[in-house]
Short mmCIF file of C-alpha atoms and ligand atoms in Angstrom, two decimals:
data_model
loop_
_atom_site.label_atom_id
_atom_site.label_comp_id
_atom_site.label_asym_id
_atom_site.label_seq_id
_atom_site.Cartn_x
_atom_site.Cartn_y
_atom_site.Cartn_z
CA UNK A 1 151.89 143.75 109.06
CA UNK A 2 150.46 147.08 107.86
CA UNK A 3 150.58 145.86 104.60
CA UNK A 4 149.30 142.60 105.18
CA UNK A 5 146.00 144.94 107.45
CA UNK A 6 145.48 147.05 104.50
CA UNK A 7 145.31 143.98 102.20
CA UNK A 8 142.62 142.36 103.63
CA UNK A 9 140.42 145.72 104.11
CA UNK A 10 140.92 146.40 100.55
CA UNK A 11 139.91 142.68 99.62
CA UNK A 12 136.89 142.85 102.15
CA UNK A 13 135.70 146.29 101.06
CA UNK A 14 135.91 144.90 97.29
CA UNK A 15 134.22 141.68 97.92
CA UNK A 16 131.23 143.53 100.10
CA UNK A 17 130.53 145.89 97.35
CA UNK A 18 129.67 142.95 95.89
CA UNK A 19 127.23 141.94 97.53
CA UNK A 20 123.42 141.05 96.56
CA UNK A 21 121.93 139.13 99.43
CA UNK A 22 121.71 138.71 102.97
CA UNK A 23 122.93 134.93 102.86
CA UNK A 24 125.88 135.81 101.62
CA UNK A 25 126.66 138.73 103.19
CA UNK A 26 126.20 136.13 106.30
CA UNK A 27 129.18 134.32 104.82
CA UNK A 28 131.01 137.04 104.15
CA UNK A 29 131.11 137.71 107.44
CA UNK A 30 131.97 134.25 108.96
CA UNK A 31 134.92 134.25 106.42
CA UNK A 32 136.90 137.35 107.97
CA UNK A 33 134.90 138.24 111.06
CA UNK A 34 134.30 134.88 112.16
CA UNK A 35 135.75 133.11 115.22
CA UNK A 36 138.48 131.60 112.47
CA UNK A 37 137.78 134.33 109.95
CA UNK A 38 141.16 135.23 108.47
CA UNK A 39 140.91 139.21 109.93
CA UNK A 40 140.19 137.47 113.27
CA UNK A 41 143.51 135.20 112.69
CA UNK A 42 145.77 138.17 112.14
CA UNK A 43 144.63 140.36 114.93
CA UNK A 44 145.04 137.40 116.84
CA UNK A 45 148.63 137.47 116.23
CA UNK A 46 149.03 140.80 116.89
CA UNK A 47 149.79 138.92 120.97
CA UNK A 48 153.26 137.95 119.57
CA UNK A 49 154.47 141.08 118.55
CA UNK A 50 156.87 143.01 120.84
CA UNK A 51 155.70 145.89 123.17
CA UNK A 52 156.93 148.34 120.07
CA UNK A 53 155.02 146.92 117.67
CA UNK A 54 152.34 145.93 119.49
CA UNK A 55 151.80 149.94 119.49
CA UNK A 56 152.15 150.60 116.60
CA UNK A 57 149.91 147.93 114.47
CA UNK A 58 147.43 147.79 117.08
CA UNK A 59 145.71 150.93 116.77
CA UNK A 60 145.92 150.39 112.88
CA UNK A 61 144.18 147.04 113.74
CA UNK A 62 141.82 148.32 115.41
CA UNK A 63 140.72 151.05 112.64
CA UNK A 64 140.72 148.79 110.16
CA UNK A 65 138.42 146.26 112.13
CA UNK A 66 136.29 149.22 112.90
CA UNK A 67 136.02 150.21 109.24
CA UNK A 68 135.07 146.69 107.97
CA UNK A 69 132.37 146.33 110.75
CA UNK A 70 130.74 149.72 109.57
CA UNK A 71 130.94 148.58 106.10
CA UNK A 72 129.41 145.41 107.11
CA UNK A 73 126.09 147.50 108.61
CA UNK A 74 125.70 149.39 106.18
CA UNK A 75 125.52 146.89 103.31
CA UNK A 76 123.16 145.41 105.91
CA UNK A 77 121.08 148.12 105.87
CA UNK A 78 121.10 148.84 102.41
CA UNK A 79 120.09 145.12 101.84
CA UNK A 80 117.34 145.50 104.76
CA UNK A 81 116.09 148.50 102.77
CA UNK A 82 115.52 147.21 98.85
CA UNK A 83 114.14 143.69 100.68
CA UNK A 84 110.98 145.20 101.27
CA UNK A 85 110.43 145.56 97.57
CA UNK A 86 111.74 142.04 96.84
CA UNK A 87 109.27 140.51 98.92
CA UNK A 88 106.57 142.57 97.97
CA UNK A 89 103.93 139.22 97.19
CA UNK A 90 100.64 139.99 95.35
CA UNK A 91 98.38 138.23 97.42
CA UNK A 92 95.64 138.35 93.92
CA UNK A 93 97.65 136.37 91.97
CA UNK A 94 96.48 132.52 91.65
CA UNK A 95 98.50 130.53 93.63
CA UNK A 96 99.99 127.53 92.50
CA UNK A 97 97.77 124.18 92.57
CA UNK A 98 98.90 121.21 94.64
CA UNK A 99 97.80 118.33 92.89
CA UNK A 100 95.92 115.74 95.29
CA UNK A 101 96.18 112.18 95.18
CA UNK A 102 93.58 110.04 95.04
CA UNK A 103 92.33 106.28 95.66
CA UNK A 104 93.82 103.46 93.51
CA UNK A 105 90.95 101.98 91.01
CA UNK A 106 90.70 99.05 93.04
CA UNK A 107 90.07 100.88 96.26
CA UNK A 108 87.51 102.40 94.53
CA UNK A 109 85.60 99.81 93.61
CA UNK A 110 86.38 97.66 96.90
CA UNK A 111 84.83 101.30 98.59
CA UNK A 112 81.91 100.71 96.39
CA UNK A 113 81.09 96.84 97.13
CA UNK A 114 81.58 97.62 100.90
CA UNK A 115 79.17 100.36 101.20
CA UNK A 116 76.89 98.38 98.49
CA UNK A 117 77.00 95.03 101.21
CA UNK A 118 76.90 96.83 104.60
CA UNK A 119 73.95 99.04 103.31
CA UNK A 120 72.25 95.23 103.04
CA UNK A 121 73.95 94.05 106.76
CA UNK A 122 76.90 92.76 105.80
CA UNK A 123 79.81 93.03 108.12
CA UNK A 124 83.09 94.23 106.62
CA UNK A 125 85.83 91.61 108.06
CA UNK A 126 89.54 90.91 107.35
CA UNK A 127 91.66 88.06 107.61
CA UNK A 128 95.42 87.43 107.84
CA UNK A 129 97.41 87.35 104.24
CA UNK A 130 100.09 85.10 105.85
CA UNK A 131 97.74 81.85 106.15
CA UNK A 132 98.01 78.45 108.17
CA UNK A 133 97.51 75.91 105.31
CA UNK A 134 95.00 74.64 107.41
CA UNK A 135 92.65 77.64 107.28
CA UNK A 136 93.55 78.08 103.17
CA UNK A 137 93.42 74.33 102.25
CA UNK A 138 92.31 72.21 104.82
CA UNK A 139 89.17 73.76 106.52
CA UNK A 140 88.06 74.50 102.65
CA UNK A 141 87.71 70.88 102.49
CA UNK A 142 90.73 70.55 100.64
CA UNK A 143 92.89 67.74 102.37
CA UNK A 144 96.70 67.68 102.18
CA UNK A 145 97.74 66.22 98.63
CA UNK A 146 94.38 66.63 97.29
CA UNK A 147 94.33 67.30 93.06
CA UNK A 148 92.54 70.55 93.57
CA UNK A 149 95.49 71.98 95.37
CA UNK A 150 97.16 72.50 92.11
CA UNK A 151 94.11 74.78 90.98
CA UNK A 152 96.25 77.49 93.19
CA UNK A 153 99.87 76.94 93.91
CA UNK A 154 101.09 79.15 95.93
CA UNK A 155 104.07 80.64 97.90
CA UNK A 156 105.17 78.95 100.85
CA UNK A 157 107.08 79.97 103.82
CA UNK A 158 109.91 78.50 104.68
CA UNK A 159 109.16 77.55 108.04
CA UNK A 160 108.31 73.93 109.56
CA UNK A 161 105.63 72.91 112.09
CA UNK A 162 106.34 70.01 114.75
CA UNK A 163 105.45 67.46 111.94
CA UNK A 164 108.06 68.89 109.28
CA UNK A 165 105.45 69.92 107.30
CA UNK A 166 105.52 73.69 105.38
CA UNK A 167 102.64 74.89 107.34
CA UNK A 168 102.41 78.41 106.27
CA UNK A 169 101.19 80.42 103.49
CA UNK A 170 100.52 83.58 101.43
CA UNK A 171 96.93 83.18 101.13
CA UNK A 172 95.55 82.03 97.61
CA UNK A 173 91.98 83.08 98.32
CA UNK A 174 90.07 85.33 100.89
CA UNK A 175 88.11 81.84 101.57
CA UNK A 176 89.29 81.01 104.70
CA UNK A 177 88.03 83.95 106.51
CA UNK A 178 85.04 82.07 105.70
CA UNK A 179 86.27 80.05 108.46
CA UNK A 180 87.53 81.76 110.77
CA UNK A 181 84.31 84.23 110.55
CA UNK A 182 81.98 81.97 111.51
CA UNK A 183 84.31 80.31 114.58
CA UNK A 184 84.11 84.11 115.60
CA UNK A 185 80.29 85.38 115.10
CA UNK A 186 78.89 81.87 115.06
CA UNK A 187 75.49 81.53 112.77
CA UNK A 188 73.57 83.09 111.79
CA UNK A 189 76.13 85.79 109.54
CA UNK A 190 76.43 87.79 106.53
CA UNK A 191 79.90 88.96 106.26
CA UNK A 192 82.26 90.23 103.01
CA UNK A 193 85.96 89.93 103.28
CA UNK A 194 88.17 91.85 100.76
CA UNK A 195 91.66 91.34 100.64
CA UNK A 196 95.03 90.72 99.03
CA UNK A 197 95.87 87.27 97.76
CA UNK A 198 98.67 85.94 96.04
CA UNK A 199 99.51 83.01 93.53
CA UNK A 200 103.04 81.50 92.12
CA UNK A 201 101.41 82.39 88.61
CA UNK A 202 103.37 83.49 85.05
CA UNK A 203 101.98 86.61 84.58
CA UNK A 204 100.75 87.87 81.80
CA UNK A 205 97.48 90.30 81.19
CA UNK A 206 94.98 88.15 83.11
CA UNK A 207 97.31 86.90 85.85
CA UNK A 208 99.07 88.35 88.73
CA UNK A 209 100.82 86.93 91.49
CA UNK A 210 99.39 89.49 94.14
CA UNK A 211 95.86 90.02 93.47
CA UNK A 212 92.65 91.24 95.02
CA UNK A 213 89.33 89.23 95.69
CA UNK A 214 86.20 90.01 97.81
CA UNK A 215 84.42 87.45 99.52
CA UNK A 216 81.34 86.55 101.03
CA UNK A 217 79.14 84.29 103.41
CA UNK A 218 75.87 84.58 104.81
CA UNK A 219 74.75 81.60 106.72
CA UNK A 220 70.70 81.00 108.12
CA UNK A 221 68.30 79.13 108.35
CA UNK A 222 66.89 77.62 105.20
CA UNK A 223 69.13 79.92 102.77
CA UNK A 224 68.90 78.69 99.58
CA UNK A 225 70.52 78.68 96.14
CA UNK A 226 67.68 81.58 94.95
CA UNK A 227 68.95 83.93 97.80
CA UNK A 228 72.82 83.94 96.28
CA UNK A 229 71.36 84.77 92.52
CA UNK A 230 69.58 87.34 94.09
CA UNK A 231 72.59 89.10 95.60
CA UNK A 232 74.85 88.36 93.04
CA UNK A 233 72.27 89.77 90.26
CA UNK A 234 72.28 92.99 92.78
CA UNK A 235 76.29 93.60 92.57
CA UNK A 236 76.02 93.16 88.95
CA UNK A 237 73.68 96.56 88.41
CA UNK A 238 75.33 97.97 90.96
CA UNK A 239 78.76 98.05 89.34
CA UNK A 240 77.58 97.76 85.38
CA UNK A 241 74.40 99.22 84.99
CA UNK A 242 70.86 98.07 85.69
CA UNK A 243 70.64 96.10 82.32
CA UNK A 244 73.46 93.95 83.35
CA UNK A 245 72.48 89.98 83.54
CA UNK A 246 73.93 87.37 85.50
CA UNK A 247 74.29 83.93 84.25
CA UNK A 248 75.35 80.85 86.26
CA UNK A 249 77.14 77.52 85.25
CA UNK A 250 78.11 74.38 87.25
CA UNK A 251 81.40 74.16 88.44
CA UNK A 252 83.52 72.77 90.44
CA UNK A 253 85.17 74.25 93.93
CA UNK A 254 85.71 72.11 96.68
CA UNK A 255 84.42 73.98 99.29
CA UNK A 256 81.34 74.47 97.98
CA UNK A 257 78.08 72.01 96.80
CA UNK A 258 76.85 72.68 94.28
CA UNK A 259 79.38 74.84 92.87
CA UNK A 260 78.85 77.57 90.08
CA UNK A 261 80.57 80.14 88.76
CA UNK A 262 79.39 83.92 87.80
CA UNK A 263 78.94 85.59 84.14
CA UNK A 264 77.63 89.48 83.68
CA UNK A 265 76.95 91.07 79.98
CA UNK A 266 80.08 92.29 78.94
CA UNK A 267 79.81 95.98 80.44
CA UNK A 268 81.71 97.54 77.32
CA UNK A 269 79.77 95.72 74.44
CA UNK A 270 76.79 94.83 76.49
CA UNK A 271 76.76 91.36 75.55
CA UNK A 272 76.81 91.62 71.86
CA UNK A 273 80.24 90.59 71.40
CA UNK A 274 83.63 92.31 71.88
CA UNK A 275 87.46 91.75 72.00
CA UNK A 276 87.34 92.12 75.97
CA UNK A 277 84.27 89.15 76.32
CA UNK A 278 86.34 87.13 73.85
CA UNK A 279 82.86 87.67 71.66
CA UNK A 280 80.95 85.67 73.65
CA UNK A 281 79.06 88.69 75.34
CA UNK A 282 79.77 87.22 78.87
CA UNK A 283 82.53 87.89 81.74
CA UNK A 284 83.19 85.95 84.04
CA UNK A 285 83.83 87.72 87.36
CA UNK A 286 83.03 85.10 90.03
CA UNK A 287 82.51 81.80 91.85
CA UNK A 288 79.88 80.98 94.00
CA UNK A 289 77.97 78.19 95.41
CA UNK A 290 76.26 76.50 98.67
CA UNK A 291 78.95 76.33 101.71
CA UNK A 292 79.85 72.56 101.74
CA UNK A 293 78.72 70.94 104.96
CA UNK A 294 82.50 70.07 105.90
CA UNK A 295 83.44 73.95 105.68
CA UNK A 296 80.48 74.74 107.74
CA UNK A 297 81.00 72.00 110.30
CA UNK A 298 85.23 73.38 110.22
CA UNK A 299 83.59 76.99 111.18
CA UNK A 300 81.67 75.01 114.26
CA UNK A 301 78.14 75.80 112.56
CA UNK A 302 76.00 72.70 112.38
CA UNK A 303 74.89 71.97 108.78
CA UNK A 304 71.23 70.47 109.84
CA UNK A 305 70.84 73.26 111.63
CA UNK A 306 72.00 75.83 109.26
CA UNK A 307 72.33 76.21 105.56
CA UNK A 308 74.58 79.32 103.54
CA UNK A 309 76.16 80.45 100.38
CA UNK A 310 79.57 82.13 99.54
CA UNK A 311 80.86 83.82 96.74
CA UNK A 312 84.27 84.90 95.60
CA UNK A 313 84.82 87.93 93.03
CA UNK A 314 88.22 88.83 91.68
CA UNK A 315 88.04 92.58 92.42
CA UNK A 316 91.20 93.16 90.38
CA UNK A 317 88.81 91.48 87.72
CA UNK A 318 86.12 93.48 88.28
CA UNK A 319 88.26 96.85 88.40
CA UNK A 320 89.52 95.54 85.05
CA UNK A 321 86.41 95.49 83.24
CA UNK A 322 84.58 98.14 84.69
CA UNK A 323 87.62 100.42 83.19
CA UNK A 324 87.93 98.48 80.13
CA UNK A 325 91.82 98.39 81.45
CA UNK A 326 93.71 95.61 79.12
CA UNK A 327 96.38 94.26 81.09
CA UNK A 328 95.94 93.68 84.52
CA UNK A 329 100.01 94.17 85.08
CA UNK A 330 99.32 97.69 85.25
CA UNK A 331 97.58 97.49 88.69
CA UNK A 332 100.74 96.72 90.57
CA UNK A 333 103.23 99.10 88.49
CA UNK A 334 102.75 101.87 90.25
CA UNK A 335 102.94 103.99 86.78
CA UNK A 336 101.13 107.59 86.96
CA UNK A 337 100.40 107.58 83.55
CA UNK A 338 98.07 104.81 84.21
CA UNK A 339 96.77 105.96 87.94
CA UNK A 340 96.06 109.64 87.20
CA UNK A 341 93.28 108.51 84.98
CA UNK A 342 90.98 106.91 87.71
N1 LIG B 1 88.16 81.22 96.26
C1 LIG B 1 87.82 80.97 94.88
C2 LIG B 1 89.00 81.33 94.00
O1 LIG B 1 89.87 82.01 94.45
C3 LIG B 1 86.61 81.76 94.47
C4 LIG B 1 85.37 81.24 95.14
C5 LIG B 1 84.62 80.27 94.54
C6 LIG B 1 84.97 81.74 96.35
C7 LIG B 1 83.49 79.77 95.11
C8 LIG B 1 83.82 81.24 96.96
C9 LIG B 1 83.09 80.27 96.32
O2 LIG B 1 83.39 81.68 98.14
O3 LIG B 1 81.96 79.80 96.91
O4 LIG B 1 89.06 80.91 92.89
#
């Protein structure tokens, strides 16, 4: 036993001279001193000794426990005393920077459009991204097994309406708020709706399958074709400069008559040819077009009464070539190499 006592002081003392830091001085002392620290243990047993012996180790116990405690303050102290000089902190030195994050590209330019259309009384609206095909297809003028369905396939959700029908979808377009706006505000309205749409595409640099868009609507009295060039020549000097031109070509979308689509001068060659334009000069950025009298008649507004325009711009696109950024893939990668640059 008195061996066994003068062991463990011996192995304590050694171990506390040791020591450099208050942590582990903390351990130190929940490894012997603790409720199961071994010097705890063996004065514990000192209760199943005989009356003799009891005598005669326990006031040896006792010294040595004494001892160790003392040692324990003091190295306490001593560590208490040199701390001060440890955590001495300069308070002139620079401190170290925490880098910020900041708004994706395509926020930024969505922040830009939105400010640019409310500034002219546009409303800012949003629409579901989990669509009723009605609302995407149907109410676009699009009936069910209609050719220009395959324009934008799509992916459906596997869930069946009363009729057994696959009635619900990720939204290919931000067209239907279209829709839905005007069964909400009525006529007259001037509304943009950006938002996240998404298409069963192969990607490559051009395509994606989630993708952004901004639209927009304004329904009146006797608006005409003249009013949308006017607008849409507006976004284009707002985003490229104020030398930027529009041009405008027939085509074809079903929920619109007539139908065009939307060119600005190339913003990085402006317009004299480049790899981006495909050396044509031109981008094209949107599609446009007076709102067909079906769409506005599915939105409850009454086409003899009322007359509007809508436009659609792929604001991944436009982020795309306002940055001169290659391959649209890099949008949705989430790489910093590419976001820390915006
Ligand atoms: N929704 C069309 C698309 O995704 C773009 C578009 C074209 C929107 C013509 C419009 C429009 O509002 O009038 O390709």
């Amino acid at each position: 036993m008195q061996d066994n006592l003068n062991k463990i002081k011996e192995k304590i003392i050694a171990e506390l001279n040791k020591i450099k830091t208050s942590d582990s001085l903390r351990d130190l002392e929940i490894q012997y001193l603790g409720r199961k620290g071994e010097l705890t243990l063996v004065l514990k047993s000192l209760k199943d000794l005989g009356v003799e012996e009891k005598k005669k180790f326990g006031q040896l116990a006792n010294e040595v426990k004494k001892d160790i405690e003392e040692k324990f303050s003091e190295v306490k102290k001593t560590l208490e005393a040199s701390r001060g000089a440890e955590d001495f902190i300069d308070v002139t030195l620079p401190g170290t920077a925490i880098s910020q994050g900041h708004l994706h590209p395509i926020t930024q330019v969505q922040n830009e459009l939105e400010d640019f259309f409310s500034a002219m009384g546009f409303m800012v609206l949003d629409g579901p991204e989990l669509e009723s095909d009605y609302y995407n297809f149907q109410a676009l003028n699009i009936p069910k097994h209609h050719p220009a369905r395959d324009m934008q396939d799509t992916f459906y959700i596997d869930k069946k309406n009363s009729e057994g029908e696959l009635d619900l979808v990720m939204r290919t377009q931000t067209s239907p708020v279209q829709v839905r706006a005007m069964q909400k505000y009525g006529a007259p309205i001037r509304a943009v709706v950006p938002g996240r749409c998404f298409r069963s595409e192969a990607t490559d640099v051009r395509h994606e399958h989630t993708l952004y868009q901004l639209e927009g609507l304004v329904v009146d009295e006797n608006i005409n074709f003249s009013h949308m060039k006017a607008i849409l020549e507006a976004v284009g000097k707002k985003l490229y400069g104020q030398e930027t031109k529009l041009r405008m070509r027939p085509k074809y979308y079903p929920f619109v008559e007539p139908g065009s689509n939307g060119e600005y001068t190339c913003s990085i060659c402006q317009g004299k040819g480049c790899r981006l334009c495909k050396h044509t000069g031109w981008l094209e950025i949107l599609g446009c077009g007076m709102i067909h009298p079906n769409v506005l008649r599915a939105g409850g507004v009454d086409p003899k009464k009322y007359s509007g325009f809508a436009f659609g711009f792929g604001l991944s696109r436009l982020t795309q070539l306002k940055y001169g950024i290659e391959d649209n893939r890099l949008f949705m990668s989430g790489d910093l190499r590419f976001l820390t640059q915006f």
